[in-house]
């Protein structure tokens, strides 16, 4: 539905701006859907308002995460607080899973007792909700780094779920209005719940991968090792580790075994420059050794993987 890639680089301030604008629009939408649900006796609109309210808190949490992530490093938090963004993304993923369970449970109830809905009013408020959700999604894609920042991506998937849900409400409203087919509401709700569940699992899985110090997606450990070994005077390497501090902050550490007499300062500069230019790794800890050193710690080198 939406293309996640960008050609221009996004600053963290852009991500905060996108979240703040989305937060204000969602607040307006929640109020409108509550009023619409009460006026039309539409349980679907009221349920969607509850869904949007959960998004309001989720996106608010994401915005707080960005603010906390800007705090400077300290003696107790040497990497700063940027990993809080991943914790917020994990919470968002879990919230999506919980929401999907609630929607599935509600859909089951509606299969047994389909609610009476004022179709025309339902369509009017659902159309307004769709326009607002599309505007929020456009703001995320235009102002934020949806592709590169896991925290913002989690909030974006919340909005995508809202868009699909609102389209479902529109379709259900049309079927109820023209065919009086009240089962359309629980059927579409079930489909929306499954989409939300899929997004929730994806965000939670990626967040846990970062917290478990997993290799950043799209990076090849084998290619990095190959480039390092091709540097002049490098004989071999071991104990290479590649992980993420947060979604846009890859880090690397390794041991390079170099020839005797090599200019280690020059080699270190060349290695760090190469990692930054070729792989966008700006935080690298490289230890130079003059001979084969057997690793005696628990951090044995992993097999290179693509």
PDB file of C-alpha atoms in Angstrom:
ATOM      1  CA  UNK A   1       0.000   0.000   0.000  1.00  0.00           C
ATOM      2  CA  UNK A   2       2.802   2.363   0.831  1.00  0.00           C
ATOM      3  CA  UNK A   3       6.460   2.327  -0.268  1.00  0.00           C
ATOM      4  CA  UNK A   4       8.794   2.328   2.721  1.00  0.00           C
ATOM      5  CA  UNK A   5      11.994   3.431   1.003  1.00  0.00           C
ATOM      6  CA  UNK A   6      13.348   6.994   0.950  1.00  0.00           C
ATOM      7  CA  UNK A   7      15.957   8.695  -1.126  1.00  0.00           C
ATOM      8  CA  UNK A   8      16.828  11.396   1.387  1.00  0.00           C
ATOM      9  CA  UNK A   9      18.261  11.037   4.864  1.00  0.00           C
ATOM     10  CA  UNK A  10      16.043  11.686   7.859  1.00  0.00           C
ATOM     11  CA  UNK A  11      17.154  13.409  11.006  1.00  0.00           C
ATOM     12  CA  UNK A  12      15.793  12.244  14.396  1.00  0.00           C
ATOM     13  CA  UNK A  13      14.019  15.607  14.645  1.00  0.00           C
ATOM     14  CA  UNK A  14      11.985  14.633  11.567  1.00  0.00           C
ATOM     15  CA  UNK A  15      10.888  11.425  13.296  1.00  0.00           C
ATOM     16  CA  UNK A  16       9.736  13.378  16.341  1.00  0.00           C
ATOM     17  CA  UNK A  17       7.883  15.877  14.144  1.00  0.00           C
ATOM     18  CA  UNK A  18       6.079  13.043  12.337  1.00  0.00           C
ATOM     19  CA  UNK A  19       5.078  11.411  15.618  1.00  0.00           C
ATOM     20  CA  UNK A  20       3.842  14.689  17.132  1.00  0.00           C
ATOM     21  CA  UNK A  21       1.684  15.511  14.097  1.00  0.00           C
ATOM     22  CA  UNK A  22       0.310  11.962  14.082  1.00  0.00           C
ATOM     23  CA  UNK A  23      -0.452  12.181  17.793  1.00  0.00           C
ATOM     24  CA  UNK A  24      -2.548  15.340  17.358  1.00  0.00           C
ATOM     25  CA  UNK A  25      -4.479  13.924  14.391  1.00  0.00           C
ATOM     26  CA  UNK A  26      -5.182  10.641  16.173  1.00  0.00           C
ATOM     27  CA  UNK A  27      -6.553  12.514  19.191  1.00  0.00           C
ATOM     28  CA  UNK A  28      -8.998  14.366  16.915  1.00  0.00           C
ATOM     29  CA  UNK A  29      -9.953  11.087  15.237  1.00  0.00           C
ATOM     30  CA  UNK A  30     -10.618   9.295  18.538  1.00  0.00           C
ATOM     31  CA  UNK A  31     -13.016  12.048  19.632  1.00  0.00           C
ATOM     32  CA  UNK A  32     -14.784  11.999  16.242  1.00  0.00           C
ATOM     33  CA  UNK A  33     -15.210   8.200  16.236  1.00  0.00           C
ATOM     34  CA  UNK A  34     -16.546   8.138  19.794  1.00  0.00           C
ATOM     35  CA  UNK A  35     -19.130  10.777  18.883  1.00  0.00           C
ATOM     36  CA  UNK A  36     -19.942   8.921  15.653  1.00  0.00           C
ATOM     37  CA  UNK A  37     -20.288   5.595  17.427  1.00  0.00           C
ATOM     38  CA  UNK A  38     -22.684   7.051  19.984  1.00  0.00           C
ATOM     39  CA  UNK A  39     -24.783   8.877  17.380  1.00  0.00           C
ATOM     40  CA  UNK A  40     -25.068   5.890  15.012  1.00  0.00           C
ATOM     41  CA  UNK A  41     -25.096   3.137  17.665  1.00  0.00           C
ATOM     42  CA  UNK A  42     -22.140   1.642  15.804  1.00  0.00           C
ATOM     43  CA  UNK A  43     -20.106  -0.806  17.844  1.00  0.00           C
ATOM     44  CA  UNK A  44     -17.645  -1.005  14.952  1.00  0.00           C
ATOM     45  CA  UNK A  45     -16.880   2.716  15.188  1.00  0.00           C
ATOM     46  CA  UNK A  46     -16.586   2.557  18.974  1.00  0.00           C
ATOM     47  CA  UNK A  47     -14.252  -0.434  18.706  1.00  0.00           C
ATOM     48  CA  UNK A  48     -12.165   1.405  16.106  1.00  0.00           C
ATOM     49  CA  UNK A  49     -12.040   4.402  18.441  1.00  0.00           C
ATOM     50  CA  UNK A  50     -10.650   2.104  21.127  1.00  0.00           C
ATOM     51  CA  UNK A  51      -8.104   0.819  18.629  1.00  0.00           C
ATOM     52  CA  UNK A  52      -7.129   4.379  17.774  1.00  0.00           C
ATOM     53  CA  UNK A  53      -6.850   5.229  21.462  1.00  0.00           C
ATOM     54  CA  UNK A  54      -4.341   2.404  21.893  1.00  0.00           C
ATOM     55  CA  UNK A  55      -2.431   3.853  18.939  1.00  0.00           C
ATOM     56  CA  UNK A  56      -2.487   7.246  20.624  1.00  0.00           C
ATOM     57  CA  UNK A  57      -0.687   5.787  23.634  1.00  0.00           C
ATOM     58  CA  UNK A  58       1.640   3.671  21.460  1.00  0.00           C
ATOM     59  CA  UNK A  59       2.729   6.633  19.331  1.00  0.00           C
ATOM     60  CA  UNK A  60       3.026   8.769  22.444  1.00  0.00           C
ATOM     61  CA  UNK A  61       5.348   6.117  23.860  1.00  0.00           C
ATOM     62  CA  UNK A  62       7.385   6.171  20.661  1.00  0.00           C
ATOM     63  CA  UNK A  63       7.720   9.961  20.898  1.00  0.00           C
ATOM     64  CA  UNK A  64       8.845   9.703  24.530  1.00  0.00           C
ATOM     65  CA  UNK A  65      11.371   7.061  23.442  1.00  0.00           C
ATOM     66  CA  UNK A  66      12.927   9.469  20.939  1.00  0.00           C
ATOM     67  CA  UNK A  67      13.170  12.174  23.593  1.00  0.00           C
ATOM     68  CA  UNK A  68      14.773   9.806  26.113  1.00  0.00           C
ATOM     69  CA  UNK A  69      17.081   8.495  23.391  1.00  0.00           C
ATOM     70  CA  UNK A  70      18.523  11.996  22.971  1.00  0.00           C
ATOM     71  CA  UNK A  71      19.864  12.038  26.515  1.00  0.00           C
ATOM     72  CA  UNK A  72      23.642  12.110  26.651  1.00  0.00           C
ATOM     73  CA  UNK A  73      25.706   9.105  27.632  1.00  0.00           C
ATOM     74  CA  UNK A  74      26.709   8.819  31.269  1.00  0.00           C
ATOM     75  CA  UNK A  75      29.066   6.747  33.378  1.00  0.00           C
ATOM     76  CA  UNK A  76      26.302   4.229  34.034  1.00  0.00           C
ATOM     77  CA  UNK A  77      24.817   4.382  30.480  1.00  0.00           C
ATOM     78  CA  UNK A  78      27.910   4.560  28.273  1.00  0.00           C
ATOM     79  CA  UNK A  79      25.880   4.183  25.060  1.00  0.00           C
ATOM     80  CA  UNK A  80      23.304   6.697  26.221  1.00  0.00           C
ATOM     81  CA  UNK A  81      19.586   5.898  26.183  1.00  0.00           C
ATOM     82  CA  UNK A  82      19.003   5.210  22.503  1.00  0.00           C
ATOM     83  CA  UNK A  83      18.161   1.545  23.083  1.00  0.00           C
ATOM     84  CA  UNK A  84      14.998   2.729  24.839  1.00  0.00           C
ATOM     85  CA  UNK A  85      13.638   3.141  21.296  1.00  0.00           C
ATOM     86  CA  UNK A  86      13.869  -0.630  20.838  1.00  0.00           C
ATOM     87  CA  UNK A  87      12.099  -1.236  24.127  1.00  0.00           C
ATOM     88  CA  UNK A  88       9.312   1.087  22.947  1.00  0.00           C
ATOM     89  CA  UNK A  89       9.118  -0.776  19.634  1.00  0.00           C
ATOM     90  CA  UNK A  90       8.840  -4.074  21.521  1.00  0.00           C
ATOM     91  CA  UNK A  91       5.987  -2.675  23.618  1.00  0.00           C
ATOM     92  CA  UNK A  92       4.260  -1.517  20.434  1.00  0.00           C
ATOM     93  CA  UNK A  93       4.585  -4.995  18.943  1.00  0.00           C
ATOM     94  CA  UNK A  94       3.112  -6.592  22.050  1.00  0.00           C
ATOM     95  CA  UNK A  95       0.269  -4.047  22.074  1.00  0.00           C
ATOM     96  CA  UNK A  96      -0.548  -4.952  18.456  1.00  0.00           C
ATOM     97  CA  UNK A  97      -0.732  -8.631  19.419  1.00  0.00           C
ATOM     98  CA  UNK A  98      -3.011  -7.871  22.366  1.00  0.00           C
ATOM     99  CA  UNK A  99      -5.253  -5.664  20.200  1.00  0.00           C
ATOM    100  CA  UNK A 100      -5.559  -8.416  17.594  1.00  0.00           C
ATOM    101  CA  UNK A 101      -6.639 -10.863  20.301  1.00  0.00           C
ATOM    102  CA  UNK A 102      -9.276  -8.427  21.547  1.00  0.00           C
ATOM    103  CA  UNK A 103     -10.614  -7.823  18.024  1.00  0.00           C
ATOM    104  CA  UNK A 104     -10.797 -11.574  17.356  1.00  0.00           C
ATOM    105  CA  UNK A 105     -12.722 -12.068  20.595  1.00  0.00           C
ATOM    106  CA  UNK A 106     -15.125  -9.257  19.690  1.00  0.00           C
ATOM    107  CA  UNK A 107     -15.583 -10.705  16.210  1.00  0.00           C
ATOM    108  CA  UNK A 108     -16.530 -14.060  17.721  1.00  0.00           C
ATOM    109  CA  UNK A 109     -19.196 -12.335  19.832  1.00  0.00           C
ATOM    110  CA  UNK A 110     -20.572 -10.549  16.790  1.00  0.00           C
ATOM    111  CA  UNK A 111     -20.855 -13.776  14.815  1.00  0.00           C
ATOM    112  CA  UNK A 112     -23.293 -14.907  17.486  1.00  0.00           C
ATOM    113  CA  UNK A 113     -25.136 -11.587  17.827  1.00  0.00           C
ATOM    114  CA  UNK A 114     -24.458  -9.194  14.912  1.00  0.00           C
ATOM    115  CA  UNK A 115     -25.071  -5.607  16.085  1.00  0.00           C
ATOM    116  CA  UNK A 116     -27.560  -3.212  14.480  1.00  0.00           C
ATOM    117  CA  UNK A 117     -25.718  -0.313  12.867  1.00  0.00           C
ATOM    118  CA  UNK A 118     -26.859   2.919  11.210  1.00  0.00           C
ATOM    119  CA  UNK A 119     -25.107   2.288   7.910  1.00  0.00           C
ATOM    120  CA  UNK A 120     -25.169   5.808   6.450  1.00  0.00           C
ATOM    121  CA  UNK A 121     -23.730   7.477   9.537  1.00  0.00           C
ATOM    122  CA  UNK A 122     -21.191   4.682   9.904  1.00  0.00           C
ATOM    123  CA  UNK A 123     -19.990   5.295   6.338  1.00  0.00           C
ATOM    124  CA  UNK A 124     -19.656   9.037   6.914  1.00  0.00           C
ATOM    125  CA  UNK A 125     -17.524   8.726  10.046  1.00  0.00           C
ATOM    126  CA  UNK A 126     -15.477   5.831   8.607  1.00  0.00           C
ATOM    127  CA  UNK A 127     -14.719   7.925   5.502  1.00  0.00           C
ATOM    128  CA  UNK A 128     -13.486  10.764   7.714  1.00  0.00           C
ATOM    129  CA  UNK A 129     -11.345   8.291   9.664  1.00  0.00           C
ATOM    130  CA  UNK A 130      -9.844   6.899   6.454  1.00  0.00           C
ATOM    131  CA  UNK A 131      -8.838  10.384   5.248  1.00  0.00           C
ATOM    132  CA  UNK A 132      -7.156  11.165   8.584  1.00  0.00           C
ATOM    133  CA  UNK A 133      -5.327   7.814   8.682  1.00  0.00           C
ATOM    134  CA  UNK A 134      -4.063   8.253   5.128  1.00  0.00           C
ATOM    135  CA  UNK A 135      -2.819  11.722   6.073  1.00  0.00           C
ATOM    136  CA  UNK A 136      -0.994  10.300   9.104  1.00  0.00           C
ATOM    137  CA  UNK A 137       0.637   7.583   6.966  1.00  0.00           C
ATOM    138  CA  UNK A 138       1.736  10.216   4.438  1.00  0.00           C
ATOM    139  CA  UNK A 139       3.272  12.292   7.241  1.00  0.00           C
ATOM    140  CA  UNK A 140       5.257   9.275   8.460  1.00  0.00           C
ATOM    141  CA  UNK A 141       6.552   8.511   4.969  1.00  0.00           C
ATOM    142  CA  UNK A 142       7.286  12.139   4.171  1.00  0.00           C
ATOM    143  CA  UNK A 143       8.800  13.345   7.440  1.00  0.00           C
ATOM    144  CA  UNK A 144      10.046  10.189   9.196  1.00  0.00           C
ATOM    145  CA  UNK A 145      12.480   7.332   8.648  1.00  0.00           C
ATOM    146  CA  UNK A 146      10.025   4.433   8.499  1.00  0.00           C
ATOM    147  CA  UNK A 147      12.515   2.145   6.762  1.00  0.00           C
ATOM    148  CA  UNK A 148      15.542   2.774   8.942  1.00  0.00           C
ATOM    149  CA  UNK A 149      14.088   3.306  12.416  1.00  0.00           C
ATOM    150  CA  UNK A 150      12.414   0.337  14.103  1.00  0.00           C
ATOM    151  CA  UNK A 151      10.632   2.498  16.660  1.00  0.00           C
ATOM    152  CA  UNK A 152       8.980   4.664  13.998  1.00  0.00           C
ATOM    153  CA  UNK A 153       8.237   1.579  11.913  1.00  0.00           C
ATOM    154  CA  UNK A 154       6.300   0.116  14.829  1.00  0.00           C
ATOM    155  CA  UNK A 155       4.166   3.252  15.023  1.00  0.00           C
ATOM    156  CA  UNK A 156       3.731   3.216  11.236  1.00  0.00           C
ATOM    157  CA  UNK A 157       2.406  -0.351  11.303  1.00  0.00           C
ATOM    158  CA  UNK A 158      -0.137   0.783  13.868  1.00  0.00           C
ATOM    159  CA  UNK A 159      -1.344   3.334  11.320  1.00  0.00           C
ATOM    160  CA  UNK A 160      -1.419   0.757   8.510  1.00  0.00           C
ATOM    161  CA  UNK A 161      -3.564  -1.436  10.721  1.00  0.00           C
ATOM    162  CA  UNK A 162      -5.864   1.540  11.267  1.00  0.00           C
ATOM    163  CA  UNK A 163      -6.145   2.131   7.511  1.00  0.00           C
ATOM    164  CA  UNK A 164      -6.997  -1.493   6.782  1.00  0.00           C
ATOM    165  CA  UNK A 165      -9.425  -1.510   9.699  1.00  0.00           C
ATOM    166  CA  UNK A 166     -11.138   1.647   8.488  1.00  0.00           C
ATOM    167  CA  UNK A 167     -11.463   0.230   4.969  1.00  0.00           C
ATOM    168  CA  UNK A 168     -13.014  -2.837   6.549  1.00  0.00           C
ATOM    169  CA  UNK A 169     -15.510  -0.657   8.418  1.00  0.00           C
ATOM    170  CA  UNK A 170     -16.377   1.098   5.140  1.00  0.00           C
ATOM    171  CA  UNK A 171     -16.933  -2.204   3.326  1.00  0.00           C
ATOM    172  CA  UNK A 172     -18.985  -3.555   6.216  1.00  0.00           C
ATOM    173  CA  UNK A 173     -21.026  -0.345   6.268  1.00  0.00           C
ATOM    174  CA  UNK A 174     -21.788  -0.646   2.561  1.00  0.00           C
ATOM    175  CA  UNK A 175     -22.837  -4.287   2.900  1.00  0.00           C
ATOM    176  CA  UNK A 176     -25.028  -3.476   5.890  1.00  0.00           C
ATOM    177  CA  UNK A 177     -26.530  -0.394   4.255  1.00  0.00           C
ATOM    178  CA  UNK A 178     -27.387  -1.968   0.887  1.00  0.00           C
ATOM    179  CA  UNK A 179     -27.789  -5.678   1.713  1.00  0.00           C
ATOM    180  CA  UNK A 180     -28.485  -5.672   5.465  1.00  0.00           C
ATOM    181  CA  UNK A 181     -25.729  -8.291   5.773  1.00  0.00           C
ATOM    182  CA  UNK A 182     -24.762  -7.826   9.425  1.00  0.00           C
ATOM    183  CA  UNK A 183     -22.263 -10.720   9.353  1.00  0.00           C
ATOM    184  CA  UNK A 184     -19.972  -8.497   7.263  1.00  0.00           C
ATOM    185  CA  UNK A 185     -18.850  -6.744  10.445  1.00  0.00           C
ATOM    186  CA  UNK A 186     -17.366  -9.787  12.266  1.00  0.00           C
ATOM    187  CA  UNK A 187     -15.953 -11.274   9.030  1.00  0.00           C
ATOM    188  CA  UNK A 188     -14.014  -8.112   8.174  1.00  0.00           C
ATOM    189  CA  UNK A 189     -13.013  -7.628  11.808  1.00  0.00           C
ATOM    190  CA  UNK A 190     -11.420 -11.093  11.785  1.00  0.00           C
ATOM    191  CA  UNK A 191      -9.372 -10.253   8.680  1.00  0.00           C
ATOM    192  CA  UNK A 192      -8.202  -6.980  10.217  1.00  0.00           C
ATOM    193  CA  UNK A 193      -7.247  -8.751  13.436  1.00  0.00           C
ATOM    194  CA  UNK A 194      -5.066 -11.231  11.523  1.00  0.00           C
ATOM    195  CA  UNK A 195      -3.268  -8.363   9.750  1.00  0.00           C
ATOM    196  CA  UNK A 196      -2.655  -6.605  13.064  1.00  0.00           C
ATOM    197  CA  UNK A 197      -1.387  -9.870  14.566  1.00  0.00           C
ATOM    198  CA  UNK A 198       1.116 -10.345  11.723  1.00  0.00           C
ATOM    199  CA  UNK A 199       2.481  -6.801  12.115  1.00  0.00           C
ATOM    200  CA  UNK A 200       2.734  -7.217  15.886  1.00  0.00           C
ATOM    201  CA  UNK A 201       4.747 -10.416  15.624  1.00  0.00           C
ATOM    202  CA  UNK A 202       7.056  -8.840  13.031  1.00  0.00           C
ATOM    203  CA  UNK A 203       7.830  -5.787  15.175  1.00  0.00           C
ATOM    204  CA  UNK A 204       8.265  -7.866  18.341  1.00  0.00           C
ATOM    205  CA  UNK A 205      10.572 -10.311  16.540  1.00  0.00           C
ATOM    206  CA  UNK A 206      12.786  -7.546  15.132  1.00  0.00           C
ATOM    207  CA  UNK A 207      12.944  -5.792  18.509  1.00  0.00           C
ATOM    208  CA  UNK A 208      13.965  -8.992  20.306  1.00  0.00           C
ATOM    209  CA  UNK A 209      16.605  -9.585  17.608  1.00  0.00           C
ATOM    210  CA  UNK A 210      18.193  -6.212  18.421  1.00  0.00           C
ATOM    211  CA  UNK A 211      17.987  -6.795  22.174  1.00  0.00           C
ATOM    212  CA  UNK A 212      19.676 -10.190  21.671  1.00  0.00           C
ATOM    213  CA  UNK A 213      22.602  -8.417  19.930  1.00  0.00           C
ATOM    214  CA  UNK A 214      21.660  -9.956  16.568  1.00  0.00           C
ATOM    215  CA  UNK A 215      23.315  -9.041  13.280  1.00  0.00           C
ATOM    216  CA  UNK A 216      21.707  -5.954  11.700  1.00  0.00           C
ATOM    217  CA  UNK A 217      19.401  -6.896   8.814  1.00  0.00           C
ATOM    218  CA  UNK A 218      20.931  -6.399   5.394  1.00  0.00           C
ATOM    219  CA  UNK A 219      24.537  -6.568   6.628  1.00  0.00           C
ATOM    220  CA  UNK A 220      26.809  -9.428   5.588  1.00  0.00           C
ATOM    221  CA  UNK A 221      29.352 -10.529   8.159  1.00  0.00           C
ATOM    222  CA  UNK A 222      31.139 -12.440   5.412  1.00  0.00           C
ATOM    223  CA  UNK A 223      31.579  -9.290   3.281  1.00  0.00           C
ATOM    224  CA  UNK A 224      32.836  -7.257   6.225  1.00  0.00           C
ATOM    225  CA  UNK A 225      35.372  -9.928   7.127  1.00  0.00           C
ATOM    226  CA  UNK A 226      36.498 -10.132   3.490  1.00  0.00           C
ATOM    227  CA  UNK A 227      37.057  -6.370   3.273  1.00  0.00           C
ATOM    228  CA  UNK A 228      39.009  -6.313   6.539  1.00  0.00           C
ATOM    229  CA  UNK A 229      41.235  -9.201   5.480  1.00  0.00           C
ATOM    230  CA  UNK A 230      42.021  -7.421   2.199  1.00  0.00           C
ATOM    231  CA  UNK A 231      43.541  -4.464   4.052  1.00  0.00           C
ATOM    232  CA  UNK A 232      47.359  -4.260   3.770  1.00  0.00           C
ATOM    233  CA  UNK A 233      49.411  -6.123   6.406  1.00  0.00           C
ATOM    234  CA  UNK A 234      46.384  -8.002   7.783  1.00  0.00           C
ATOM    235  CA  UNK A 235      47.212 -11.701   8.225  1.00  0.00           C
ATOM    236  CA  UNK A 236      43.992 -12.926   9.804  1.00  0.00           C
ATOM    237  CA  UNK A 237      41.193 -11.946  12.137  1.00  0.00           C
ATOM    238  CA  UNK A 238      39.082 -13.454  14.905  1.00  0.00           C
ATOM    239  CA  UNK A 239      36.408 -12.596  17.462  1.00  0.00           C
ATOM    240  CA  UNK A 240      34.358 -10.510  15.060  1.00  0.00           C
ATOM    241  CA  UNK A 241      31.028  -9.363  16.472  1.00  0.00           C
ATOM    242  CA  UNK A 242      28.376  -7.294  14.698  1.00  0.00           C
ATOM    243  CA  UNK A 243      25.267  -5.968  16.461  1.00  0.00           C
ATOM    244  CA  UNK A 244      22.964  -2.947  16.806  1.00  0.00           C
ATOM    245  CA  UNK A 245      22.736  -0.503  19.685  1.00  0.00           C
ATOM    246  CA  UNK A 246      19.419   0.615  18.193  1.00  0.00           C
ATOM    247  CA  UNK A 247      17.806   0.268  14.763  1.00  0.00           C
ATOM    248  CA  UNK A 248      20.067   2.821  13.030  1.00  0.00           C
ATOM    249  CA  UNK A 249      23.231   2.374  15.130  1.00  0.00           C
ATOM    250  CA  UNK A 250      25.294  -0.679  14.039  1.00  0.00           C
ATOM    251  CA  UNK A 251      28.451  -1.535  15.970  1.00  0.00           C
ATOM    252  CA  UNK A 252      31.366  -3.904  15.372  1.00  0.00           C
ATOM    253  CA  UNK A 253      34.297  -5.294  17.322  1.00  0.00           C
ATOM    254  CA  UNK A 254      37.083  -7.609  16.137  1.00  0.00           C
ATOM    255  CA  UNK A 255      40.731  -8.602  16.516  1.00  0.00           C
ATOM    256  CA  UNK A 256      43.086  -8.124  13.541  1.00  0.00           C
ATOM    257  CA  UNK A 257      46.330 -10.097  13.417  1.00  0.00           C
ATOM    258  CA  UNK A 258      48.825  -7.931  11.506  1.00  0.00           C
ATOM    259  CA  UNK A 259      52.335  -8.333  10.184  1.00  0.00           C
ATOM    260  CA  UNK A 260      55.267  -7.318  12.362  1.00  0.00           C
ATOM    261  CA  UNK A 261      56.389  -3.780  11.654  1.00  0.00           C
ATOM    262  CA  UNK A 262      53.035  -2.640  10.263  1.00  0.00           C
ATOM    263  CA  UNK A 263      51.934   0.912  10.954  1.00  0.00           C
ATOM    264  CA  UNK A 264      49.033   0.053  13.220  1.00  0.00           C
ATOM    265  CA  UNK A 265      47.773   3.619  13.588  1.00  0.00           C
ATOM    266  CA  UNK A 266      47.526   4.024   9.805  1.00  0.00           C
ATOM    267  CA  UNK A 267      45.918   0.599   9.453  1.00  0.00           C
ATOM    268  CA  UNK A 268      43.363   1.412  12.148  1.00  0.00           C
ATOM    269  CA  UNK A 269      42.382   4.636  10.363  1.00  0.00           C
ATOM    270  CA  UNK A 270      42.071   2.774   7.054  1.00  0.00           C
ATOM    271  CA  UNK A 271      39.930   0.049   8.641  1.00  0.00           C
ATOM    272  CA  UNK A 272      37.556   2.442  10.386  1.00  0.00           C
ATOM    273  CA  UNK A 273      37.217   4.610   7.268  1.00  0.00           C
ATOM    274  CA  UNK A 274      36.423   1.542   5.181  1.00  0.00           C
ATOM    275  CA  UNK A 275      33.778   0.322   7.631  1.00  0.00           C
ATOM    276  CA  UNK A 276      32.145   3.753   7.699  1.00  0.00           C
ATOM    277  CA  UNK A 277      32.136   4.234   3.910  1.00  0.00           C
ATOM    278  CA  UNK A 278      31.287   0.694   2.791  1.00  0.00           C
ATOM    279  CA  UNK A 279      29.002  -0.494   5.589  1.00  0.00           C
ATOM    280  CA  UNK A 280      27.920   2.714   7.436  1.00  0.00           C
ATOM    281  CA  UNK A 281      29.448   1.413  10.677  1.00  0.00           C
ATOM    282  CA  UNK A 282      30.662   4.435  12.620  1.00  0.00           C
ATOM    283  CA  UNK A 283      31.258   2.639  15.920  1.00  0.00           C
ATOM    284  CA  UNK A 284      33.992   0.007  15.575  1.00  0.00           C
ATOM    285  CA  UNK A 285      36.404  -1.342  18.203  1.00  0.00           C
ATOM    286  CA  UNK A 286      39.401  -3.000  16.538  1.00  0.00           C
ATOM    287  CA  UNK A 287      42.250  -4.602  18.453  1.00  0.00           C
ATOM    288  CA  UNK A 288      45.576  -5.090  16.648  1.00  0.00           C
ATOM    289  CA  UNK A 289      47.743  -8.122  17.434  1.00  0.00           C
ATOM    290  CA  UNK A 290      51.213  -9.021  16.266  1.00  0.00           C
ATOM    291  CA  UNK A 291      50.752 -12.787  16.115  1.00  0.00           C
ATOM    292  CA  UNK A 292      48.170 -15.509  16.207  1.00  0.00           C
ATOM    293  CA  UNK A 293      46.345 -15.160  19.500  1.00  0.00           C
ATOM    294  CA  UNK A 294      43.988 -17.918  20.534  1.00  0.00           C
ATOM    295  CA  UNK A 295      40.733 -16.657  22.000  1.00  0.00           C
ATOM    296  CA  UNK A 296      40.392 -17.809  25.587  1.00  0.00           C
ATOM    297  CA  UNK A 297      37.166 -15.950  26.338  1.00  0.00           C
ATOM    298  CA  UNK A 298      33.583 -17.043  25.929  1.00  0.00           C
ATOM    299  CA  UNK A 299      33.122 -14.871  22.817  1.00  0.00           C
ATOM    300  CA  UNK A 300      34.353 -17.259  20.120  1.00  0.00           C
ATOM    301  CA  UNK A 301      34.098 -16.061  16.540  1.00  0.00           C
ATOM    302  CA  UNK A 302      30.857 -16.911  14.755  1.00  0.00           C
ATOM    303  CA  UNK A 303      30.921 -18.466  11.317  1.00  0.00           C
ATOM    304  CA  UNK A 304      30.612 -15.816   8.613  1.00  0.00           C
ATOM    305  CA  UNK A 305      27.102 -15.572   7.261  1.00  0.00           C
ATOM    306  CA  UNK A 306      25.525 -13.606   4.463  1.00  0.00           C
TER     307      UNK A 306
END
